[in-house]
Every structure is written in C-alpha cells, then in structure tokens.
XYZ file of C-alpha atoms in Angstrom:
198
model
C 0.000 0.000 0.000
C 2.602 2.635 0.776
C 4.804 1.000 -1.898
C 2.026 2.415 -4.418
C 1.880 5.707 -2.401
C 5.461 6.616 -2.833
C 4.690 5.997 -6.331
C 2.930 9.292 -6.642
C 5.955 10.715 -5.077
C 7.549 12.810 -7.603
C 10.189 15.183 -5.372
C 10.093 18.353 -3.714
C 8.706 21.878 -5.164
C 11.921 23.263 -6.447
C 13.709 25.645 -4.131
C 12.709 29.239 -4.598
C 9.245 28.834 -6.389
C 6.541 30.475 -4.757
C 3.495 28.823 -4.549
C 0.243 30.073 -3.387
C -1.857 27.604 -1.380
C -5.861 28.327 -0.025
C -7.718 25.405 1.558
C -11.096 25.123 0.737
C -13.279 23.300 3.149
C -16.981 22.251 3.548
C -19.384 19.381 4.555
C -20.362 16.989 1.652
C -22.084 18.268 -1.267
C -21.735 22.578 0.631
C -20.750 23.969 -2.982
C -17.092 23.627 -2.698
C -16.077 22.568 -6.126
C -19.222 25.086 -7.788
C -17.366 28.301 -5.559
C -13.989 27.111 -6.636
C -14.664 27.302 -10.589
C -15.957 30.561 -9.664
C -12.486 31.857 -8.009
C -10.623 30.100 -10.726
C -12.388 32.166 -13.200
C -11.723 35.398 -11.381
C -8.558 34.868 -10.240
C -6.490 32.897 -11.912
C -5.779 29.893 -9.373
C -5.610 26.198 -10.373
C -8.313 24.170 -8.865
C -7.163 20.544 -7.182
C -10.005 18.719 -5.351
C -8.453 15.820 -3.165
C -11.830 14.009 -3.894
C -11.187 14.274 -7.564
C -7.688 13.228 -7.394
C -8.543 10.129 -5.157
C -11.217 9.527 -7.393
C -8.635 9.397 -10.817
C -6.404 6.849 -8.884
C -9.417 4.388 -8.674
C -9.781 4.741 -12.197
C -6.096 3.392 -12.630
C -6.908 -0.164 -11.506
C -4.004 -0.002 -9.848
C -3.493 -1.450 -5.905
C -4.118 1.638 -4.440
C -6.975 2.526 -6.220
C -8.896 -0.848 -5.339
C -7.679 0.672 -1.649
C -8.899 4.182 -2.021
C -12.075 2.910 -4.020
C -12.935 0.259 -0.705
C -12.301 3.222 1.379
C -15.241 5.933 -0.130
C -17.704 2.687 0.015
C -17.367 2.666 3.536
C -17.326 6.406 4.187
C -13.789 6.453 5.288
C -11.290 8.763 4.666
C -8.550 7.993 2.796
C -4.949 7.458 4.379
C -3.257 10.791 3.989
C 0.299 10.348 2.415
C -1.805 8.523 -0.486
C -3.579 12.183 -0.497
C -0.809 14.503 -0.289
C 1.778 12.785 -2.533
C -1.449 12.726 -5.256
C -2.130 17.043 -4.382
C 2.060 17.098 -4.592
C 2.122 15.586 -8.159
C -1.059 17.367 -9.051
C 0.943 20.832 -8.019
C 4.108 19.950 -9.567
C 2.808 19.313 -12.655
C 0.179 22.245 -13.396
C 2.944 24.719 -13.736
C 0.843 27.265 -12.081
C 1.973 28.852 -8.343
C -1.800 29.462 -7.324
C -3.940 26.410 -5.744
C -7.224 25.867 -4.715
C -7.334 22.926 -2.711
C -10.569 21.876 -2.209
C -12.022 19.121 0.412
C -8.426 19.356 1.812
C -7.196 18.599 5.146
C -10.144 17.083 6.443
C -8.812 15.745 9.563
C -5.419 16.879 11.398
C -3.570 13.147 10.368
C -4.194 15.009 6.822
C -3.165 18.462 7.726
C -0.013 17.181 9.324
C 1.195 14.590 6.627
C 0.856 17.977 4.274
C 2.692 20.218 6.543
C 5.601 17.126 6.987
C 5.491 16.487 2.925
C 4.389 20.132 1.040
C 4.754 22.241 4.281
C 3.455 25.506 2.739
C 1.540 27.506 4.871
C -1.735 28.297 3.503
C -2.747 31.671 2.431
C -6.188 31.349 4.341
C -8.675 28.046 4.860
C -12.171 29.171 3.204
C -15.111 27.556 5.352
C -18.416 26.881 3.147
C -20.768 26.828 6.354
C -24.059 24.992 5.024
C -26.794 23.306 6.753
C -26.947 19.429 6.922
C -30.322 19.545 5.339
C -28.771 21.758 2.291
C -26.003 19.653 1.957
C -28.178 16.442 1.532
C -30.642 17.874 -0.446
C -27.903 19.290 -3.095
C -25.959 15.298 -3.060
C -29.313 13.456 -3.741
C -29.918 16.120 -6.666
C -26.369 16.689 -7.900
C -27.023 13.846 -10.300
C -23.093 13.278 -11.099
C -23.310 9.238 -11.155
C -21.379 8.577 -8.231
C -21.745 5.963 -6.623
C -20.782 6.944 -2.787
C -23.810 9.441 -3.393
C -26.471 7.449 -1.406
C -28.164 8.024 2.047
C -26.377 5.707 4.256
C -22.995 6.799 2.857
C -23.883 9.962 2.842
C -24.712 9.933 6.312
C -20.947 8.522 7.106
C -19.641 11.463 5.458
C -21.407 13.587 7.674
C -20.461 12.040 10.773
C -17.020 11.840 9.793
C -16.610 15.361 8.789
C -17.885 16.874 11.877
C -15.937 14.382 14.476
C -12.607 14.458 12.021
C -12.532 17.992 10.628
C -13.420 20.473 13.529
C -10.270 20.444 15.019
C -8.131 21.694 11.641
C -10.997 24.328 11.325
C -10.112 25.323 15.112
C -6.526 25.033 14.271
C -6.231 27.884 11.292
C -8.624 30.098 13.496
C -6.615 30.171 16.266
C -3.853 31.045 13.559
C -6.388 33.434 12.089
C -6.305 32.415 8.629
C -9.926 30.971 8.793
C -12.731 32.716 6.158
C -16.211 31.447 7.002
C -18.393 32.240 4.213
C -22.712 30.812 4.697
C -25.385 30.030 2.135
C -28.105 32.272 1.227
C -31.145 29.830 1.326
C -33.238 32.542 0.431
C -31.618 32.777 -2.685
C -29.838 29.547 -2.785
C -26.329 31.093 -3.706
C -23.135 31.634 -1.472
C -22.651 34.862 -0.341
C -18.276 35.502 -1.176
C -18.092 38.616 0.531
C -15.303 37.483 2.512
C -13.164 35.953 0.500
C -9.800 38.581 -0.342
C -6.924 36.451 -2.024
C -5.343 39.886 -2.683
C-alpha cells in the first residue's frame, strides 16, 4: 500500500518557487467545487479537489486505487500520504503557483502529513458553512453518477466530517487564517463577501 503511495511521489517543489496555497473546506455536497470554478475564473488559481484526485487513482486499476475505491464505500477517509503525494504531483505538474485545494485537510492526520510532505503555509482556509439539510438535499440532486452518493454513505460522510474535521478548522482560526463564508437559502447562492486572495 505505501509501496504504491510513494509511487505518486515525484520530489520536492523546487527551491525558490513560490506557490500560493488556499484550503477550501466544507461538509459533503456545501458547494465547494461550484465556488472554486468561480475563483478560478476570477482569479487565476488552479483548482485541485483531493476528492477528484482520489477519485482518478481508482480509475487506474491499480493497488491503491482498489484501496482508495474500498475506502469511499465505507465512508472512510482515505490514508493521507496517499492524499498529499497525489495534491504534490497534481501541483508539480500544473505549472501554475496558485492552488485551490478543495475538500483538503479534512482531519489533522491530513493536515499534518501535508505540513511534513508540502509544508506551505496556507494563504487562508475558506469555510463553506451549510446546513446538513442543504447539503443532503444538493448530493441526492447533484445527479453526477457517483456511486458513494447514497443516504447511508452519505450519512458517514457527515459524521465523519464533523468528528474528524473540527479540530483543523479550530486550528487555522486560532492562527487566524480561517474565512467562514454561509449560504443564502433565500436565494440559494453563497454569499463571497469574505473571500480577499489579494
């Protein structure tokens, strides 16, 4: 298993290249990927969801994508080397030096296997506060044929994000990099007022 996760290994960002770095994070299906396209569009940044890169390696067939594809069946998060060497490759070979990183650290196992591997502070974390009831409603209608979008599973991802990721949200407030931006139900948007990546 690690074997295949030093595979994705590909060395460190060269010495002297700047690299911008803002965490996006959010309960399942809170409009993180839909709000990143938007920033990308406006400002320039390349946008890496750890989801989506976890979700490529299953498509390899490979050892560690049977692993990381048994992992989202059961709601679990993935082991977080196999997560940051995949964001380091994904970085190292967009040729940009601005990064979204969206559904990224969700736990602080993840935050601190980034900070031992990448160890780039982030410009700011960007919290997507949404209710459980808008999150569930916006998976069940998202309609983007995956298959970890069903109830029970669902459900996991829930649980797990508000037991596993609370703490790395406390963390970057206490270092006062944390952005909270909430949904306008009434309007069903995100309000970005907050968000000032200059």
């Amino acid at each position: 298993m690690m074997a295949d996760a030093n595979k994705a290994y590909v060395g460190p960002i060269p010495s002297g290249k700047k690299i911008k770095i803002v965490f996006v994070i959010g309960g399942p299906g809170s409009g993180k990927g839909t709000q990143c396209s938007k920033i990308v569009n406006q400002f320039g940044y390349t946008h890496l969801s750890a989801g989506d890169l976890l979700r490529e390696e299953v498509k390899s067939n490979t050892e560690q994508g049977t692993m990381i594809q048994n992992f989202m069946h059961e709601g679990k998060l993935v082991p977080s080397d196999v997560s940051v060497r995949l964001l380091l490759k994904a970085i190292l070979a967009s040729g940009n030096d601005k990064f979204l990183i969206d559904g990224f650290p969700r736990n602080e196992e993840n935050r601190e296997a980034y900070e031992k591997i990448i160890n780039i502070d982030p410009e700011f974390v960007l919290l997507i506060d949404c209710s459980r009831e808008e999150m569930e409603r916006r998976i069940l209608h998202r309609n983007q044929g995956r298959d970890d979008d069903n109830m029970d599973t669902i459900r996991r991802r829930f649980q797990v994000f508000q037991e596993s990721t609370l703490p790395v949200i406390q963390h970057y407030e206490k270092m006062g990099k944390l952005r909270r931006v909430m949904w306008n139900l009434e309007y069903n948007m995100i309000k970005l007022y907050i968000v000032s990546t200059q």
